[in-house]
Coordinates of C-alpha atoms in Angstrom, one line a residue:
M1 CA 135.7 92.3 105.1
A2 CA 132.3 94.0 104.8
A3 CA 129.4 92.0 103.4
P4 CA 128.8 92.7 99.7
Q5 CA 126.0 95.0 98.8
F6 CA 123.3 93.1 97.0
F7 CA 120.8 94.5 94.5
T8 CA 117.3 93.1 94.4
P9 CA 115.5 92.0 91.2
R10 CA 113.3 94.3 89.2
P11 CA 110.0 95.3 90.9
V12 CA 107.1 93.1 89.9
R13 CA 104.2 94.9 88.2
P14 CA 101.1 92.9 88.5
S15 CA 98.9 92.7 85.4
R16 CA 95.7 92.9 87.4
P17 CA 94.5 94.9 90.4
K18 CA 95.6 93.8 93.8
R19 CA 93.4 91.2 95.4
R20 CA 91.9 91.9 98.8
F21 CA 92.1 89.1 101.3
T22 CA 90.1 88.4 104.4
L23 CA 92.3 87.1 107.3
Q24 CA 90.9 83.6 106.7
E25 CA 91.7 83.7 103.0
A26 CA 95.2 84.9 103.6
N27 CA 95.8 82.2 106.1
R28 CA 94.5 79.6 103.7
A29 CA 97.0 80.8 101.1
L30 CA 99.9 80.4 103.5
P31 CA 100.9 76.7 102.7
L32 CA 101.7 77.8 99.1
V33 CA 103.1 81.2 100.1
R34 CA 105.3 79.5 102.7
R35 CA 106.9 77.2 100.2
V36 CA 107.5 80.0 97.6
V37 CA 108.9 82.4 100.2
G38 CA 111.2 79.6 101.4
D39 CA 112.5 79.3 97.8
V40 CA 112.8 83.1 97.6
V41 CA 115.0 83.3 100.8
K42 CA 117.1 80.4 99.6
A43 CA 117.6 81.8 96.1
H44 CA 118.4 85.3 97.6
T45 CA 121.0 83.8 99.9
E46 CA 122.6 81.9 96.9
A47 CA 122.6 85.1 94.8
V48 CA 124.4 87.1 97.6
A49 CA 127.0 84.3 97.9
L50 CA 127.5 84.2 94.1
Q51 CA 127.9 88.0 93.9
G52 CA 130.4 87.9 96.7
G53 CA 132.4 85.2 94.8
L54 CA 132.3 87.3 91.6
E55 CA 134.1 90.1 93.3
S56 CA 137.2 88.0 93.8
A57 CA 137.0 85.8 90.7
S58 CA 138.6 86.3 87.3
G59 CA 138.7 84.6 83.9
K60 CA 136.7 81.4 83.4
E61 CA 135.7 81.3 87.1
Q62 CA 134.1 84.8 86.8
V63 CA 132.2 83.7 83.7
R64 CA 130.9 80.6 85.4
L65 CA 129.8 82.5 88.5
Q66 CA 128.1 85.1 86.4
G67 CA 126.1 82.4 84.6
Q68 CA 125.1 80.9 87.9
L69 CA 124.1 84.4 89.3
D70 CA 122.1 85.1 86.2
A71 CA 120.2 81.8 86.5
T72 CA 119.6 82.3 90.2
M73 CA 118.3 85.8 89.6
H74 CA 115.9 84.5 87.0
R75 CA 114.6 81.9 89.4
L76 CA 114.2 84.6 92.1
E77 CA 112.2 86.7 89.7
D78 CA 110.0 83.7 88.9
F79 CA 109.3 83.1 92.6
V80 CA 108.4 86.8 93.1
D81 CA 106.1 86.7 90.1
E82 CA 104.4 83.6 91.6
L83 CA 103.8 85.5 94.8
S84 CA 102.3 88.4 92.8
E85 CA 100.0 86.0 91.0
I86 CA 98.8 84.7 94.4
G87 CA 98.0 88.3 95.3
C88 CA 100.6 89.1 98.0
D89 CA 103.6 91.4 98.1
L90 CA 107.1 90.4 99.0
K91 CA 108.6 93.1 101.3
D92 CA 111.9 91.5 102.3
Y93 CA 114.0 88.9 100.4
Q94 CA 116.1 88.0 103.5
T95 CA 113.4 87.5 106.1
G96 CA 110.6 86.4 103.8
L97 CA 108.3 89.3 104.8
I98 CA 104.9 89.3 103.0
D99 CA 101.9 91.6 103.0
F100 CA 98.4 90.7 101.9
I101 CA 95.9 93.6 101.3
G102 CA 92.9 93.3 103.6
R103 CA 90.2 95.7 105.0
H104 CA 89.8 97.2 108.5
Q105 CA 87.1 99.7 109.4
G106 CA 86.5 100.7 105.8
R107 CA 90.1 101.1 104.7
D108 CA 92.8 98.9 103.1
V109 CA 95.4 97.6 105.5
C110 CA 98.2 95.1 105.2
L111 CA 97.9 91.6 106.7
C112 CA 101.5 91.0 107.7
W113 CA 103.3 87.6 107.8
K114 CA 106.9 86.5 107.7
L115 CA 108.6 83.2 107.2
G116 CA 108.6 81.2 110.4
E117 CA 105.3 82.5 111.7
E118 CA 102.6 79.8 111.9
T119 CA 99.7 82.1 110.8
I120 CA 99.0 85.7 110.0
A121 CA 98.9 87.2 113.5
Y122 CA 99.5 90.9 112.6
W123 CA 98.3 93.7 110.5
H124 CA 99.5 97.3 109.9
E125 CA 98.4 100.5 108.0
L126 CA 99.5 100.7 104.4
D127 CA 102.1 103.4 105.2
S128 CA 103.3 102.2 108.6
G129 CA 105.2 99.1 107.6
F130 CA 106.5 96.3 109.8
A131 CA 107.2 98.7 112.8
G132 CA 103.5 99.5 113.0
R133 CA 102.3 95.9 113.3
Q134 CA 99.3 95.3 115.5
P135 CA 97.7 92.0 116.7
A136 CA 95.3 90.6 114.1
S137 CA 93.0 89.7 117.0
I138 CA 91.8 93.4 117.0
L139 CA 91.2 93.4 113.2
Q140 CA 87.6 94.1 112.1
E141 CA 87.4 93.0 108.5
D142 CA 85.1 94.6 105.9
T143 CA 84.1 92.9 102.7

């Protein structure tokens, strides 16, 4: 049986301009970000399982599972909103991939981190994504 296709929550629209981080500032934010991203990954996993259960449920069981899925999706949206308030963007619900906006040679770039990494060790251009990650050791930050 194929894994169920899962939709992601609505996109978050921050109410304020994106914050720019230095590499040091982004790394200082990681303890909080790490906890929230852990909650995101856990809630996403729960939502996928609940959605899979809904496909085979009926009657009262379907109503119960739908209520649990709705509550889990609300929690997930709250976690994503919390990350947005910190100033970072969640890029992947399964792996916990996060981008912080930083500066390099006069242009905005993404300081890239994912759950399980100790520190922010990579960056990439805004349009290159995860595949374009480069070592943060070569990053020359601007203010």
